Coordinates of C-alpha atoms and ligand atoms in Angstrom, one line a residue:
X294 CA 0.0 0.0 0.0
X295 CA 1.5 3.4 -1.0
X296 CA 2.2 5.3 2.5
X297 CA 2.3 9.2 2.9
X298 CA 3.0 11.6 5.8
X299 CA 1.8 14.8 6.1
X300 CA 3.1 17.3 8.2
X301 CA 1.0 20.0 9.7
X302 CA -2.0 17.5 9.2
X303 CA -3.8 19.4 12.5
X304 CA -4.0 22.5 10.0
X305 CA -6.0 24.0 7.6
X306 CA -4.7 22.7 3.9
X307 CA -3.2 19.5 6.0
X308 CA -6.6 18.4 7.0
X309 CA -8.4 18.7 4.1
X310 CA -5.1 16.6 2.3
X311 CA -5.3 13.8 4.8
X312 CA -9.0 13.8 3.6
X313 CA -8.1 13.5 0.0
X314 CA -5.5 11.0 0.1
X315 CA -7.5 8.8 2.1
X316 CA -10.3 8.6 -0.5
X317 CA -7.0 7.3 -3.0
X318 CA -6.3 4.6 -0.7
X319 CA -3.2 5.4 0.9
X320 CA -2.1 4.9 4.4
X321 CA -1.3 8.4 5.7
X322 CA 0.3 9.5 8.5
X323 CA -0.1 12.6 10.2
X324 CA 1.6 14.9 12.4
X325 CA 1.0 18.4 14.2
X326 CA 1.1 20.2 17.0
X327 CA -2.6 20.0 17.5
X328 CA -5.6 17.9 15.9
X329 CA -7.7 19.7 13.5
X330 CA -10.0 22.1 15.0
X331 CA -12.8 21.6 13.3
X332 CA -13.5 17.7 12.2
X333 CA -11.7 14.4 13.2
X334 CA -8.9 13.5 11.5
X335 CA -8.8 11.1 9.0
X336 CA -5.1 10.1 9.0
X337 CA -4.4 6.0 9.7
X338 CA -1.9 7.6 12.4
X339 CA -1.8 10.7 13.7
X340 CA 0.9 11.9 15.8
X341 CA 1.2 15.2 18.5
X342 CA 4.7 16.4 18.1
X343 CA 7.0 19.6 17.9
X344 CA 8.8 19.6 14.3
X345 CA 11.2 22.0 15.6
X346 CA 12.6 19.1 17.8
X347 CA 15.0 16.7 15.9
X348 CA 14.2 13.9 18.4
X349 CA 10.8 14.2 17.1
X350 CA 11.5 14.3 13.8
X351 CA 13.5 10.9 14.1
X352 CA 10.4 9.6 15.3
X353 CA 7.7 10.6 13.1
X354 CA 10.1 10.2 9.9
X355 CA 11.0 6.6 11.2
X356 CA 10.7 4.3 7.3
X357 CA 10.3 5.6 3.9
X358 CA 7.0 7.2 3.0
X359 CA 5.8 7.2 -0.5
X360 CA 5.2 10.7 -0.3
X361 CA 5.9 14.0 2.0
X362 CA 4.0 16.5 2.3
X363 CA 5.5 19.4 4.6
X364 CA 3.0 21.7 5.3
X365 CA 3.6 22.5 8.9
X366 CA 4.6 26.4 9.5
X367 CA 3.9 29.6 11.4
X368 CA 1.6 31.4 9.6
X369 CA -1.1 33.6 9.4
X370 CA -3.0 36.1 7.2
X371 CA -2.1 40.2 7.2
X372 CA -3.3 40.2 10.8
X373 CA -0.8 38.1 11.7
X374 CA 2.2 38.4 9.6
X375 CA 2.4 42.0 8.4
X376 CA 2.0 44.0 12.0
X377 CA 5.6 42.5 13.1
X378 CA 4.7 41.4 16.0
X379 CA 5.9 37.8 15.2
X380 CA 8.7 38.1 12.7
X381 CA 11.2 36.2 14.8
X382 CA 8.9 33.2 16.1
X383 CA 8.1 32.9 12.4
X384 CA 11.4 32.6 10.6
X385 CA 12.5 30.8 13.6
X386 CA 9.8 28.1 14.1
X387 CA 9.7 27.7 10.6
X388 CA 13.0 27.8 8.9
X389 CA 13.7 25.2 11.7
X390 CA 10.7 22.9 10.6
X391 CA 11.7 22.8 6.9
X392 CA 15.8 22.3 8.6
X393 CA 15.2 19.0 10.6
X394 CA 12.6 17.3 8.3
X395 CA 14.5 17.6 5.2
X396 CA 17.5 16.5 6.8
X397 CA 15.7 13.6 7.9
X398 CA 13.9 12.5 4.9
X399 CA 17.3 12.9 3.1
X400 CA 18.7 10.4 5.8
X401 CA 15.5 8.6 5.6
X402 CA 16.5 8.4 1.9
X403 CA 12.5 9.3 1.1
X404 CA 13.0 11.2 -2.5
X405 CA 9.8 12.5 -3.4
X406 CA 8.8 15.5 -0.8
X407 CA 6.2 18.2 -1.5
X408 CA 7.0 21.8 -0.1
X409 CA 4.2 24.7 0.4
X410 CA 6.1 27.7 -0.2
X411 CA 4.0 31.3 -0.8
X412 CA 3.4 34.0 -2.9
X413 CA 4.6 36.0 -0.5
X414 CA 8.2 35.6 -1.6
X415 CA 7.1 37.9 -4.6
X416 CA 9.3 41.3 -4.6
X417 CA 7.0 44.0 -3.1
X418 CA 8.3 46.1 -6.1
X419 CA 6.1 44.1 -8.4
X420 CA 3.1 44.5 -6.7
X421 CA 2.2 47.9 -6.1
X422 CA 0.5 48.6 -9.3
X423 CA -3.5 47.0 -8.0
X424 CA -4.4 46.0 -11.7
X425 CA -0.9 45.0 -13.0
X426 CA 1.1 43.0 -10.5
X427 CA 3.3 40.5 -11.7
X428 CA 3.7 37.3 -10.2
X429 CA 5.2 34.8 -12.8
X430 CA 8.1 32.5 -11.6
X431 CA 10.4 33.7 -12.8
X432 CA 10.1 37.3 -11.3
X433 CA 11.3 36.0 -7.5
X434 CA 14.6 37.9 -8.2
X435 CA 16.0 40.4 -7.1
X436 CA 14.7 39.3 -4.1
X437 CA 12.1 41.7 -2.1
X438 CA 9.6 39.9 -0.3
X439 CA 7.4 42.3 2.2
X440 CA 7.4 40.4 5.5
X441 CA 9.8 38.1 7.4
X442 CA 7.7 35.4 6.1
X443 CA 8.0 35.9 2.8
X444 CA 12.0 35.6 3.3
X445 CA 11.5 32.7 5.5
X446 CA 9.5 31.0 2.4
X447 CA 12.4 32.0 0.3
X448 CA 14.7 30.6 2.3
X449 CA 13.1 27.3 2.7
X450 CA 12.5 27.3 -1.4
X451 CA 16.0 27.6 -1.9
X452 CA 16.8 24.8 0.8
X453 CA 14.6 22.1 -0.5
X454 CA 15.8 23.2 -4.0
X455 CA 19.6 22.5 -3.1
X456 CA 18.6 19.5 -1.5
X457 CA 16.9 18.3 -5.0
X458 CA 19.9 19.5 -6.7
X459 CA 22.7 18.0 -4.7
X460 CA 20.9 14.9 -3.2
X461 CA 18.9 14.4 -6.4
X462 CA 15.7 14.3 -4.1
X463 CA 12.2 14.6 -5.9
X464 CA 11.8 18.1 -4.4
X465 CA 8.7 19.6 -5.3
X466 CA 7.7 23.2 -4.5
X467 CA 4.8 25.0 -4.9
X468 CA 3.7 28.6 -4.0
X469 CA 0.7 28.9 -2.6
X470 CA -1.9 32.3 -3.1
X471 CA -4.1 33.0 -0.6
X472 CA -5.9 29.4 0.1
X473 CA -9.5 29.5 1.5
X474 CA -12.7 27.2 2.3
X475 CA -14.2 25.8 5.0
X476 CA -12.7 24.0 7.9
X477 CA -10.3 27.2 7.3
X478 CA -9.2 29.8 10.8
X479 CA -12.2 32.1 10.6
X480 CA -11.6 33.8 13.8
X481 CA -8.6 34.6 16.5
X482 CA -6.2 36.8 14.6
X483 CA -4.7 34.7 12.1
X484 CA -7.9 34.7 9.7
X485 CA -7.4 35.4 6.0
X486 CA -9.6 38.1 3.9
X487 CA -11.8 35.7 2.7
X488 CA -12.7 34.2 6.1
X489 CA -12.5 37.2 8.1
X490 CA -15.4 39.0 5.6
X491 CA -17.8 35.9 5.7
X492 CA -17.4 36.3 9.3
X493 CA -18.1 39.6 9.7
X494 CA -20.6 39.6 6.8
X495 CA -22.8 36.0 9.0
X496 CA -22.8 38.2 12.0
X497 CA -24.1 41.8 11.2
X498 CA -27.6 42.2 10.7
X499 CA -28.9 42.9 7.5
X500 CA -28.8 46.7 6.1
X501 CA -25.7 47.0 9.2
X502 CA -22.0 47.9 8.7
X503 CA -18.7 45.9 8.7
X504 CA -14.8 47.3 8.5
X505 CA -12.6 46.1 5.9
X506 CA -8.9 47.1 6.2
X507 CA -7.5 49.5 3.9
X508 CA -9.6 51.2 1.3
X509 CA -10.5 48.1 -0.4
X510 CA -9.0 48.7 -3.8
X511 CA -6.1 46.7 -2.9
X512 CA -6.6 43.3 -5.1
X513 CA -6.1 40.0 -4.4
X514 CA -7.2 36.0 -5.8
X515 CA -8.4 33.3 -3.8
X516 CA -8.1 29.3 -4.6
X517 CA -10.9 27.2 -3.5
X518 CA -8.9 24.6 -1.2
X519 CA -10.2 21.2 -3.4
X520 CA -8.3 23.0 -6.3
X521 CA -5.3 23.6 -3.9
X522 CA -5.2 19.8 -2.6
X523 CA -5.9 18.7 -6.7
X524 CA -2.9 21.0 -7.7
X525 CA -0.4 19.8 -4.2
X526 CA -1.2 16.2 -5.9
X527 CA -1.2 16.7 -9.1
X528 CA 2.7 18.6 -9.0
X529 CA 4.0 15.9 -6.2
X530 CA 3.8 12.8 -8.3
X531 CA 4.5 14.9 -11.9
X532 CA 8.2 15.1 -12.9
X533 CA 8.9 18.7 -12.0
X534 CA 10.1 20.3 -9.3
X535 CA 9.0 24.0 -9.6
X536 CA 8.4 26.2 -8.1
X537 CA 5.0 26.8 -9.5
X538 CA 2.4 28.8 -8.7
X539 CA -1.0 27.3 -7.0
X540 CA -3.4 30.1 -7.3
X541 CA -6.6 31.6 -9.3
X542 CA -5.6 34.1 -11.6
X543 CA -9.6 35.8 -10.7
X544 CA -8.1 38.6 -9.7
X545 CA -10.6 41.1 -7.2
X546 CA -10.6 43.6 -4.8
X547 CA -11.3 43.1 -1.3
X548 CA -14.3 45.3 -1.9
X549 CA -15.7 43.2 -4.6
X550 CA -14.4 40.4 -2.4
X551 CA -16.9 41.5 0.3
X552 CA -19.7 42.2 -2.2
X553 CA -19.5 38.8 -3.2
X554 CA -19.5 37.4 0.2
X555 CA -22.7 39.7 1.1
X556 CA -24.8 38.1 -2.1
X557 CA -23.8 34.9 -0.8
X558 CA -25.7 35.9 2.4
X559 CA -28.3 37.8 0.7
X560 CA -27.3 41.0 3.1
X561 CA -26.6 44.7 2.1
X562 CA -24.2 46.0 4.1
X563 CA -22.2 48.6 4.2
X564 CA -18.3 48.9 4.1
X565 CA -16.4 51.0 6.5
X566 CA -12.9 51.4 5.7
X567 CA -10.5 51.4 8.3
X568 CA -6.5 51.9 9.2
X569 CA -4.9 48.1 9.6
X570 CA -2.3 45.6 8.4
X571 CA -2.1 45.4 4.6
X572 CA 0.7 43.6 3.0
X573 CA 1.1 44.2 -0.6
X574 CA -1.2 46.5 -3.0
X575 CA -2.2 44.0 -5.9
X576 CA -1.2 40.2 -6.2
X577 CA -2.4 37.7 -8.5
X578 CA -1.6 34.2 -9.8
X579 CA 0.2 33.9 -13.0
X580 CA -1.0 30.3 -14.4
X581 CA 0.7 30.1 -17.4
X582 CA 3.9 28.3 -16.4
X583 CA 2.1 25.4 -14.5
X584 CA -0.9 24.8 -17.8
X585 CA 1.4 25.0 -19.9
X586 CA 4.0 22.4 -18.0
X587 CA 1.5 20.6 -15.8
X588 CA -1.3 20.7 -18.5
X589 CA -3.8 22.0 -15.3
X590 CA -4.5 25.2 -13.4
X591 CA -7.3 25.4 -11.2
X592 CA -10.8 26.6 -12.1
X593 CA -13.8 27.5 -9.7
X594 CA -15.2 30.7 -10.1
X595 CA -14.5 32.9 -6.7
X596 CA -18.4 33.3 -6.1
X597 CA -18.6 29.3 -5.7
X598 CA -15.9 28.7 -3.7
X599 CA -17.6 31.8 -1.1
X600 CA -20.6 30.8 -1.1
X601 CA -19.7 27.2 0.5
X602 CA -17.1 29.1 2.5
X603 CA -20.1 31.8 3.7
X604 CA -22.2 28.4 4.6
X605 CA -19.7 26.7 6.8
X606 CA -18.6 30.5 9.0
X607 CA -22.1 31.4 9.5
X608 CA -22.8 27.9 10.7
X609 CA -19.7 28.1 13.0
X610 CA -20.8 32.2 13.7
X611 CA -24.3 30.7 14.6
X612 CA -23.4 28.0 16.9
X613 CA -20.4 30.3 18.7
X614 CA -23.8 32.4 19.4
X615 CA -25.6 30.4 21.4
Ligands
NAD176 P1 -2.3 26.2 9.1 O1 -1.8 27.2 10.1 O2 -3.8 25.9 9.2 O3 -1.5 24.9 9.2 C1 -0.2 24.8 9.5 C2 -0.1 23.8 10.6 O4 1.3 23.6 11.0 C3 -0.8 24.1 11.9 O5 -1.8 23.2 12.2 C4 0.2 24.2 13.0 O6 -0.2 23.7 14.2 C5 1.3 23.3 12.4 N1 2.6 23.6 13.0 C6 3.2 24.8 13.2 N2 4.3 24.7 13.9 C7 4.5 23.4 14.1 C8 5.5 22.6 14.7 N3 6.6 23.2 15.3 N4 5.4 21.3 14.7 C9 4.3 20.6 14.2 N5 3.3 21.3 13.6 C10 3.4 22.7 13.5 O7 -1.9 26.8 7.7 P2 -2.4 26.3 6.2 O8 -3.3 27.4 5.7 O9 -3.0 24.9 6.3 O10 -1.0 26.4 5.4 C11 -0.3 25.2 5.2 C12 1.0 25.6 4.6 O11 0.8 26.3 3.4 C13 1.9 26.5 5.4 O12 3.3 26.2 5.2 C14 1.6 27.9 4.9 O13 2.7 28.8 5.1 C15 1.5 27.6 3.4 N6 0.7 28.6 2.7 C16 -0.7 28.7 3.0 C17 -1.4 29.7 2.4 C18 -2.9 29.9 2.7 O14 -3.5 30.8 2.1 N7 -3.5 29.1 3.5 C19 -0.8 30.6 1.4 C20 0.5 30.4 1.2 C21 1.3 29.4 1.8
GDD177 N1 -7.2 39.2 7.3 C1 -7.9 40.2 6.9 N2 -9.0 40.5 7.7 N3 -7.6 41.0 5.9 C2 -8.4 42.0 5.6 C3 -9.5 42.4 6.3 C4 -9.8 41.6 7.5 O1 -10.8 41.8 8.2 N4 -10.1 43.5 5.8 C5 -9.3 43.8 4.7 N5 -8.3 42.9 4.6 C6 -7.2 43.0 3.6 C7 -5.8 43.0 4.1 O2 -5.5 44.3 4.7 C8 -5.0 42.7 2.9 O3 -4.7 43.8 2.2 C9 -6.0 41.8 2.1 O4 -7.3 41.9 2.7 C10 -5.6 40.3 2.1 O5 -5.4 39.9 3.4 P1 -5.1 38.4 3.9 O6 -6.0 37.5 3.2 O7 -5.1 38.4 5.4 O8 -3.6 38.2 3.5 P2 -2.7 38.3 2.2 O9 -3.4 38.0 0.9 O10 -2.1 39.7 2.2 O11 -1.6 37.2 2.5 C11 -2.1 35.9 2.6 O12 -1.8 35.2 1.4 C12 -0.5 34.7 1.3 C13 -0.4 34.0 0.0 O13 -0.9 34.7 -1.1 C14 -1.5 35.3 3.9 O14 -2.4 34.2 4.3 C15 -0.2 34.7 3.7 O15 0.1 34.0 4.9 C16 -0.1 33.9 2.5 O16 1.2 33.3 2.4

């Protein structure tokens, strides 16, 4: 039976993988800090453990897996990762994840080994024009990322890169753009656009008002997580290593971002604009180098993907209620 291990399998995109490659038939184990938050796991095995420790790392990478899937990091939307606060517990925490558990799989002499880097690693100088950014592959350099995360991300890249290079490991790297659905972080601080405006948009009363960060014209896309667990597969077992974008190239605003999340309520609200984290001023997925080398790029329209996402929060919103 073909094994896999996912790590950061208590999280958001971990959880929904697990999921996923346990409908394929695989035995999967997983490993986090925490079990998911918000359904049981599915994994054959599921393991509590610090990855920042090598002892557990020896543990949980004891035999070859099939597949790796090293999701686990400290991360967070703007909220979270753009107001400073955390720069060195994130570079830190995860530089040293991506540090022990490629070492070990290296030792472990496990080749093929899936890495979720971010389009965060983009220059900031490329994104300041809203309708225009540029995001292709190829435009990582010279490097200018806007947070301490971004460079961590970079970092790693360039680690498991080496590693594929030198070790000839079946490195695979992918940059992720702003993943969202539910079973996502809808509350707490480290909430993502899309999840923090469903939530404000399920618990304000029809005709009321919620505040959106910024004046709204910064833009932004949004993959529907099924898309970014088909496109995590799809690129680990192909014969390339990357990095490639995994993102919709449906660019928005966050405005039109919380229009659509208000239709999927069937609420008018009103937006009031207010000072707060922002990041970057336009970013967008360029899809033309994984179609045209993976022969896929992902699909769903925005509106779908917020309207299951608006279900599940205001669920979650309503039950937090009573
Ligand atoms: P998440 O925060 O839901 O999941 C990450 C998981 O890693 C968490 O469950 C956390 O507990 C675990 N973790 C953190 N430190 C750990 C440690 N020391 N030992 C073991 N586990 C640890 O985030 P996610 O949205 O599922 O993102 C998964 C990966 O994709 C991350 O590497 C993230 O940086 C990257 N990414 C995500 C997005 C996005 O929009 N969600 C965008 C770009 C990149
Ligand atoms: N989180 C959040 N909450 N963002 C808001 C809100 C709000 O209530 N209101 C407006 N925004 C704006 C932010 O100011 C930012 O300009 C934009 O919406 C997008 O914010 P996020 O979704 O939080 O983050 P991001 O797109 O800047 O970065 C995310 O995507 C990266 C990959 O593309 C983060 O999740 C990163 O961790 C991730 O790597």
């Amino acid at each position: 039976m073909k094994t896999a291990l996912v790590l950061g399998a208590g999280g958001f995109i971990g959880s929904h993988l697990v999921k996923r490659l346990k409908r394929e038939g695989l035995w999967v184990r997983g490993v986090d800090l925490k079990f998911p938050e918000f359904a049981t796991t599915e994994a054959d095995d599921f393991l509590i453990g610090d990855l920042r420790d090598q002892r557990v790392v020896r543990e949980v990478i004891d035999r070859r897996f099939d597949e790796v899937y090293q999701l686990a990091a400290d991360m967070g939307g703007a909220g979270y990762i753009f107001t400073g606060e955390h720069d060195a517990d994130i570079m830190q925490n995860s530089a040293t994840i991506n540090l022990n558990v490629l070492d070990r799989c290296h030792k472990r002499n496990i080749s093929r080994i899936f890495y979720s880097s971010s389009a965060c690693m983009y220059p900031a100088y490329n994104q300041e024009d809203p309708d225009n950014p540029n995001c292709a592959e190829d435009s990582a350099y010279p490097a200018a990322p806007d947070s301490e995360y971004g460079w961590e991300k970079l970092f790693s890249e360039r680690l498991y890169l080496a590693y594929a290079r030198n070790h000839g490991m079946k490195c695979r790297v992918a940059r992720y753009h702003n993943i969202f659905g539910p079973e996502g972080t809808w509350r707490g601080g480290k909430e993502k656009a899309p999840a923090a405006i469903c939530r404000k948009v399920a618990e304000t009363p029809d005709g009321g008002e919620i505040e959106i960060w910024g004046d709204g014209l910064q833009t932004r896309s949004f993959l529907y997580i099924d898309e970014c667990v088909e496109g995590t597969i799809r690129l680990t077992r192909s014969d390339k290593t990357g990095p490639y974008n995994i993102g919709s190239d449906e660019m928005v605003t966050i405005n039109q971002l919380a229009e659509i999340a208000m239709k999927a309520a069937g609420k008018k609200l009103t937006l009031k604009h207010i000072p707060g984290p922002l990041g970057v001023r336009g970013r967008n997925s360029d899809n033309r180098k994984i179609s045209a080398e993976l022969g896929w790029a992902p699909s769903v329209a925005l509106t779908e993907g917020i309207a299951k996402t608006y279900c599940w929060i205001a669920t979650q919103a309503m039950a937090n209620r009573r």
